[in-house]
Amino acid sequence: MPERHTLIRSLHDVGLAAWFGGSLMGAVGLNGAARSEGGTEAATDRIASAGWAKWTPVNAAAIGVHLFGSGGLLAVNAHRVATQQGVAASTAAKTVVTAAALAATAYARVLGKKVELASSSDPEDAEKAGKHPIELDKARRQLACAQWVVPALTGCLVVLNALHGEQQRPSEQASGMWQRAASLSPHLPAGISHYLPH
């Protein structure tokens, strides 16, 4: 019987759910509400920035939880990555998409902080913004794009996670391991490769 890894899987899934759901809600709900209620671009920026600033530490915690769970799942499924056909490819794809989502999240936060400082009515923030002037309209456009890229990429992670779940079905594991063994059969001694299915 396979071992259960409920805690690790829960950390992985809950962290990803918060990362995806929070970024999507922010792009749709928070930004939309800020545009409806702000009246001016500066007020819209202030409302949206305040909301995103409140979400940032929660999002960081969710990402950390997800990455911890991902590392744990990779460790307990290392044998499947090595022996089951297709698992290594889907794991590599998931790693690349995760890295892209992390980069997009960090980039969105950097842009968001710049817009927050530039639109703030606080004299200290205005002073900080003056030390690092930005083209505000350009930053707003880039931020809007980055804030949509994050849920798109984390949504891809949800799909890849579903694929991993399918690959863990017993029939998929057996088939994938046979295919992997068959692909290695030319490199095996003749006496061993003779028993592999063709």
JSON list of N, CA and C in Angstrom, two decimals, residues 9 12-13 16 66 69-70 73-74 77 80-81 84-96 98 156-170 172-173:
[
{"chain": "A", "resi": 9, "resn": "ARG", "atom": "N", "xyz": [0.88, 17.26, 1.10]},
{"chain": "A", "resi": 9, "resn": "ARG", "atom": "CA", "xyz": [0.01, 17.57, -0.04]},
{"chain": "A", "resi": 9, "resn": "ARG", "atom": "C", "xyz": [-0.93, 18.74, 0.29]},
{"chain": "A", "resi": 12, "resn": "HIS", "atom": "N", "xyz": [1.01, 22.00, 0.05]},
{"chain": "A", "resi": 12, "resn": "HIS", "atom": "CA", "xyz": [1.20, 22.30, -1.37]},
{"chain": "A", "resi": 12, "resn": "HIS", "atom": "C", "xyz": [-0.07, 22.89, -1.97]},
{"chain": "A", "resi": 13, "resn": "ASP", "atom": "N", "xyz": [-1.21, 22.24, -1.73]},
{"chain": "A", "resi": 13, "resn": "ASP", "atom": "CA", "xyz": [-2.46, 22.63, -2.39]},
{"chain": "A", "resi": 13, "resn": "ASP", "atom": "C", "xyz": [-3.05, 23.90, -1.80]},
{"chain": "A", "resi": 16, "resn": "LEU", "atom": "N", "xyz": [-0.97, 26.92, -2.92]},
{"chain": "A", "resi": 16, "resn": "LEU", "atom": "CA", "xyz": [-1.23, 27.25, -4.32]},
{"chain": "A", "resi": 16, "resn": "LEU", "atom": "C", "xyz": [-2.61, 27.86, -4.49]},
{"chain": "A", "resi": 66, "resn": "HIS", "atom": "N", "xyz": [3.38, 26.75, -0.08]},
{"chain": "A", "resi": 66, "resn": "HIS", "atom": "CA", "xyz": [3.31, 25.97, -1.32]},
{"chain": "A", "resi": 66, "resn": "HIS", "atom": "C", "xyz": [4.68, 25.40, -1.70]},
{"chain": "A", "resi": 69, "resn": "GLY", "atom": "N", "xyz": [5.60, 22.56, 0.58]},
{"chain": "A", "resi": 69, "resn": "GLY", "atom": "CA", "xyz": [4.86, 21.36, 0.20]},
{"chain": "A", "resi": 69, "resn": "GLY", "atom": "C", "xyz": [5.36, 20.76, -1.11]},
{"chain": "A", "resi": 70, "resn": "SER", "atom": "N", "xyz": [5.73, 21.62, -2.06]},
{"chain": "A", "resi": 70, "resn": "SER", "atom": "CA", "xyz": [6.26, 21.14, -3.34]},
{"chain": "A", "resi": 70, "resn": "SER", "atom": "C", "xyz": [7.55, 20.36, -3.14]},
{"chain": "A", "resi": 73, "resn": "LEU", "atom": "N", "xyz": [6.73, 16.99, -1.60]},
{"chain": "A", "resi": 73, "resn": "LEU", "atom": "CA", "xyz": [6.16, 16.05, -2.57]},
{"chain": "A", "resi": 73, "resn": "LEU", "atom": "C", "xyz": [7.21, 15.54, -3.55]},
{"chain": "A", "resi": 74, "resn": "LEU", "atom": "N", "xyz": [8.13, 16.41, -3.94]},
{"chain": "A", "resi": 74, "resn": "LEU", "atom": "CA", "xyz": [9.20, 15.99, -4.84]},
{"chain": "A", "resi": 74, "resn": "LEU", "atom": "C", "xyz": [10.07, 14.93, -4.16]},
{"chain": "A", "resi": 77, "resn": "ASN", "atom": "N", "xyz": [8.22, 11.58, -3.90]},
{"chain": "A", "resi": 77, "resn": "ASN", "atom": "CA", "xyz": [7.92, 10.99, -5.21]},
{"chain": "A", "resi": 77, "resn": "ASN", "atom": "C", "xyz": [9.14, 10.91, -6.12]},
{"chain": "A", "resi": 80, "resn": "ARG", "atom": "N", "xyz": [9.29, 8.01, -8.47]},
{"chain": "A", "resi": 80, "resn": "ARG", "atom": "CA", "xyz": [8.39, 8.07, -9.63]},
{"chain": "A", "resi": 80, "resn": "ARG", "atom": "C", "xyz": [8.95, 9.00, -10.70]},
{"chain": "A", "resi": 81, "resn": "VAL", "atom": "N", "xyz": [9.58, 10.10, -10.27]},
{"chain": "A", "resi": 81, "resn": "VAL", "atom": "CA", "xyz": [10.21, 11.01, -11.24]},
{"chain": "A", "resi": 81, "resn": "VAL", "atom": "C", "xyz": [11.27, 10.26, -12.04]},
{"chain": "A", "resi": 84, "resn": "GLN", "atom": "N", "xyz": [8.98, 6.59, -13.71]},
{"chain": "A", "resi": 84, "resn": "GLN", "atom": "CA", "xyz": [7.69, 6.59, -14.42]},
{"chain": "A", "resi": 84, "resn": "GLN", "atom": "C", "xyz": [7.74, 7.53, -15.61]},
{"chain": "A", "resi": 85, "resn": "GLN", "atom": "N", "xyz": [7.45, 7.01, -16.79]},
{"chain": "A", "resi": 85, "resn": "GLN", "atom": "CA", "xyz": [7.46, 7.80, -18.02]},
{"chain": "A", "resi": 85, "resn": "GLN", "atom": "C", "xyz": [6.51, 8.99, -17.91]},
{"chain": "A", "resi": 86, "resn": "GLY", "atom": "N", "xyz": [6.99, 10.19, -18.24]},
{"chain": "A", "resi": 86, "resn": "GLY", "atom": "CA", "xyz": [6.18, 11.40, -18.26]},
{"chain": "A", "resi": 86, "resn": "GLY", "atom": "C", "xyz": [6.22, 12.22, -16.99]},
{"chain": "A", "resi": 87, "resn": "VAL", "atom": "N", "xyz": [6.58, 11.61, -15.86]},
{"chain": "A", "resi": 87, "resn": "VAL", "atom": "CA", "xyz": [6.57, 12.34, -14.59]},
{"chain": "A", "resi": 87, "resn": "VAL", "atom": "C", "xyz": [7.70, 13.36, -14.54]},
{"chain": "A", "resi": 88, "resn": "ALA", "atom": "N", "xyz": [8.87, 12.98, -15.03]},
{"chain": "A", "resi": 88, "resn": "ALA", "atom": "CA", "xyz": [10.00, 13.92, -15.03]},
{"chain": "A", "resi": 88, "resn": "ALA", "atom": "C", "xyz": [9.69, 15.14, -15.89]},
{"chain": "A", "resi": 89, "resn": "ALA", "atom": "N", "xyz": [9.04, 14.92, -17.05]},
{"chain": "A", "resi": 89, "resn": "ALA", "atom": "CA", "xyz": [8.71, 16.04, -17.94]},
{"chain": "A", "resi": 89, "resn": "ALA", "atom": "C", "xyz": [7.69, 16.97, -17.30]},
{"chain": "A", "resi": 90, "resn": "SER", "atom": "N", "xyz": [6.65, 16.41, -16.67]},
{"chain": "A", "resi": 90, "resn": "SER", "atom": "CA", "xyz": [5.64, 17.26, -16.04]},
{"chain": "A", "resi": 90, "resn": "SER", "atom": "C", "xyz": [6.21, 17.97, -14.82]},
{"chain": "A", "resi": 91, "resn": "THR", "atom": "N", "xyz": [7.13, 17.33, -14.11]},
{"chain": "A", "resi": 91, "resn": "THR", "atom": "CA", "xyz": [7.78, 17.96, -12.97]},
{"chain": "A", "resi": 91, "resn": "THR", "atom": "C", "xyz": [8.67, 19.11, -13.42]},
{"chain": "A", "resi": 92, "resn": "ALA", "atom": "N", "xyz": [9.40, 18.91, -14.52]},
{"chain": "A", "resi": 92, "resn": "ALA", "atom": "CA", "xyz": [10.23, 19.99, -15.06]},
{"chain": "A", "resi": 92, "resn": "ALA", "atom": "C", "xyz": [9.37, 21.17, -15.50]},
{"chain": "A", "resi": 93, "resn": "ALA", "atom": "N", "xyz": [8.24, 20.86, -16.16]},
{"chain": "A", "resi": 93, "resn": "ALA", "atom": "CA", "xyz": [7.34, 21.93, -16.60]},
{"chain": "A", "resi": 93, "resn": "ALA", "atom": "C", "xyz": [6.80, 22.70, -15.41]},
{"chain": "A", "resi": 94, "resn": "LYS", "atom": "N", "xyz": [6.45, 21.98, -14.36]},
{"chain": "A", "resi": 94, "resn": "LYS", "atom": "CA", "xyz": [5.92, 22.62, -13.16]},
{"chain": "A", "resi": 94, "resn": "LYS", "atom": "C", "xyz": [6.97, 23.50, -12.49]},
{"chain": "A", "resi": 95, "resn": "THR", "atom": "N", "xyz": [8.22, 23.05, -12.50]},
{"chain": "A", "resi": 95, "resn": "THR", "atom": "CA", "xyz": [9.31, 23.84, -11.92]},
{"chain": "A", "resi": 95, "resn": "THR", "atom": "C", "xyz": [9.51, 25.14, -12.69]},
{"chain": "A", "resi": 96, "resn": "VAL", "atom": "N", "xyz": [9.49, 25.05, -14.02]},
{"chain": "A", "resi": 96, "resn": "VAL", "atom": "CA", "xyz": [9.67, 26.24, -14.86]},
{"chain": "A", "resi": 96, "resn": "VAL", "atom": "C", "xyz": [8.52, 27.24, -14.65]},
{"chain": "A", "resi": 98, "resn": "THR", "atom": "N", "xyz": [6.55, 27.46, -12.03]},
{"chain": "A", "resi": 98, "resn": "THR", "atom": "CA", "xyz": [6.64, 28.00, -10.67]},
{"chain": "A", "resi": 98, "resn": "THR", "atom": "C", "xyz": [7.65, 29.14, -10.61]},
{"chain": "A", "resi": 156, "resn": "CYS", "atom": "N", "xyz": [-1.97, 27.72, -14.44]},
{"chain": "A", "resi": 156, "resn": "CYS", "atom": "CA", "xyz": [-1.25, 26.64, -15.13]},
{"chain": "A", "resi": 156, "resn": "CYS", "atom": "C", "xyz": [-0.71, 25.62, -14.12]},
{"chain": "A", "resi": 157, "resn": "LEU", "atom": "N", "xyz": [-0.27, 26.12, -12.96]},
{"chain": "A", "resi": 157, "resn": "LEU", "atom": "CA", "xyz": [0.22, 25.20, -11.92]},
{"chain": "A", "resi": 157, "resn": "LEU", "atom": "C", "xyz": [-0.91, 24.31, -11.40]},
{"chain": "A", "resi": 158, "resn": "VAL", "atom": "N", "xyz": [-2.11, 24.88, -11.30]},
{"chain": "A", "resi": 158, "resn": "VAL", "atom": "CA", "xyz": [-3.27, 24.07, -10.87]},
{"chain": "A", "resi": 158, "resn": "VAL", "atom": "C", "xyz": [-3.51, 22.94, -11.88]},
{"chain": "A", "resi": 159, "resn": "VAL", "atom": "N", "xyz": [-3.41, 23.26, -13.17]},
{"chain": "A", "resi": 159, "resn": "VAL", "atom": "CA", "xyz": [-3.61, 22.25, -14.21]},
{"chain": "A", "resi": 159, "resn": "VAL", "atom": "C", "xyz": [-2.51, 21.18, -14.14]},
{"chain": "A", "resi": 160, "resn": "LEU", "atom": "N", "xyz": [-1.26, 21.61, -13.98]},
{"chain": "A", "resi": 160, "resn": "LEU", "atom": "CA", "xyz": [-0.16, 20.65, -13.87]},
{"chain": "A", "resi": 160, "resn": "LEU", "atom": "C", "xyz": [-0.30, 19.78, -12.62]},
{"chain": "A", "resi": 161, "resn": "ASN", "atom": "N", "xyz": [-0.84, 20.37, -11.56]},
{"chain": "A", "resi": 161, "resn": "ASN", "atom": "CA", "xyz": [-1.09, 19.60, -10.35]},
{"chain": "A", "resi": 161, "resn": "ASN", "atom": "C", "xyz": [-2.14, 18.52, -10.60]},
{"chain": "A", "resi": 162, "resn": "ALA", "atom": "N", "xyz": [-3.17, 18.86, -11.39]},
{"chain": "A", "resi": 162, "resn": "ALA", "atom": "CA", "xyz": [-4.18, 17.87, -11.75]},
{"chain": "A", "resi": 162, "resn": "ALA", "atom": "C", "xyz": [-3.55, 16.75, -12.58]},
{"chain": "A", "resi": 163, "resn": "LEU", "atom": "N", "xyz": [-2.63, 17.11, -13.49]},
{"chain": "A", "resi": 163, "resn": "LEU", "atom": "CA", "xyz": [-1.93, 16.10, -14.29]},
{"chain": "A", "resi": 163, "resn": "LEU", "atom": "C", "xyz": [-1.12, 15.17, -13.39]},
{"chain": "A", "resi": 164, "resn": "HIS", "atom": "N", "xyz": [-0.43, 15.74, -12.40]},
{"chain": "A", "resi": 164, "resn": "HIS", "atom": "CA", "xyz": [0.33, 14.90, -11.47]},
{"chain": "A", "resi": 164, "resn": "HIS", "atom": "C", "xyz": [-0.59, 13.95, -10.72]},
{"chain": "A", "resi": 165, "resn": "GLY", "atom": "N", "xyz": [-1.77, 14.44, -10.37]},
{"chain": "A", "resi": 165, "resn": "GLY", "atom": "CA", "xyz": [-2.73, 13.57, -9.69]},
{"chain": "A", "resi": 165, "resn": "GLY", "atom": "C", "xyz": [-3.14, 12.39, -10.56]},
{"chain": "A", "resi": 166, "resn": "GLU", "atom": "N", "xyz": [-3.37, 12.66, -11.84]},
{"chain": "A", "resi": 166, "resn": "GLU", "atom": "CA", "xyz": [-3.72, 11.58, -12.77]},
{"chain": "A", "resi": 166, "resn": "GLU", "atom": "C", "xyz": [-2.57, 10.59, -12.93]},
{"chain": "A", "resi": 167, "resn": "GLN", "atom": "N", "xyz": [-1.35, 11.12, -12.95]},
{"chain": "A", "resi": 167, "resn": "GLN", "atom": "CA", "xyz": [-0.19, 10.24, -13.11]},
{"chain": "A", "resi": 167, "resn": "GLN", "atom": "C", "xyz": [0.04, 9.34, -11.90]},
{"chain": "A", "resi": 168, "resn": "GLN", "atom": "N", "xyz": [-0.58, 9.66, -10.77]},
{"chain": "A", "resi": 168, "resn": "GLN", "atom": "CA", "xyz": [-0.43, 8.84, -9.57]},
{"chain": "A", "resi": 168, "resn": "GLN", "atom": "C", "xyz": [-1.43, 7.70, -9.48]},
{"chain": "A", "resi": 169, "resn": "ARG", "atom": "N", "xyz": [-2.38, 7.66, -10.42]},
{"chain": "A", "resi": 169, "resn": "ARG", "atom": "CA", "xyz": [-3.31, 6.53, -10.43]},
{"chain": "A", "resi": 169, "resn": "ARG", "atom": "C", "xyz": [-2.53, 5.25, -10.66]},
{"chain": "A", "resi": 170, "resn": "PRO", "atom": "N", "xyz": [-2.90, 4.15, -9.97]},
{"chain": "A", "resi": 170, "resn": "PRO", "atom": "CA", "xyz": [-2.13, 2.90, -10.09]},
{"chain": "A", "resi": 170, "resn": "PRO", "atom": "C", "xyz": [-1.93, 2.44, -11.53]},
{"chain": "A", "resi": 172, "resn": "GLU", "atom": "N", "xyz": [-1.85, 4.29, -14.22]},
{"chain": "A", "resi": 172, "resn": "GLU", "atom": "CA", "xyz": [-0.90, 5.20, -14.87]},
{"chain": "A", "resi": 172, "resn": "GLU", "atom": "C", "xyz": [0.52, 4.92, -14.41]},
{"chain": "A", "resi": 173, "resn": "GLN", "atom": "N", "xyz": [0.68, 4.64, -13.12]},
{"chain": "A", "resi": 173, "resn": "GLN", "atom": "CA", "xyz": [2.02, 4.34, -12.60]},
{"chain": "A", "resi": 173, "resn": "GLN", "atom": "C", "xyz": [2.58, 3.09, -13.25]}
]
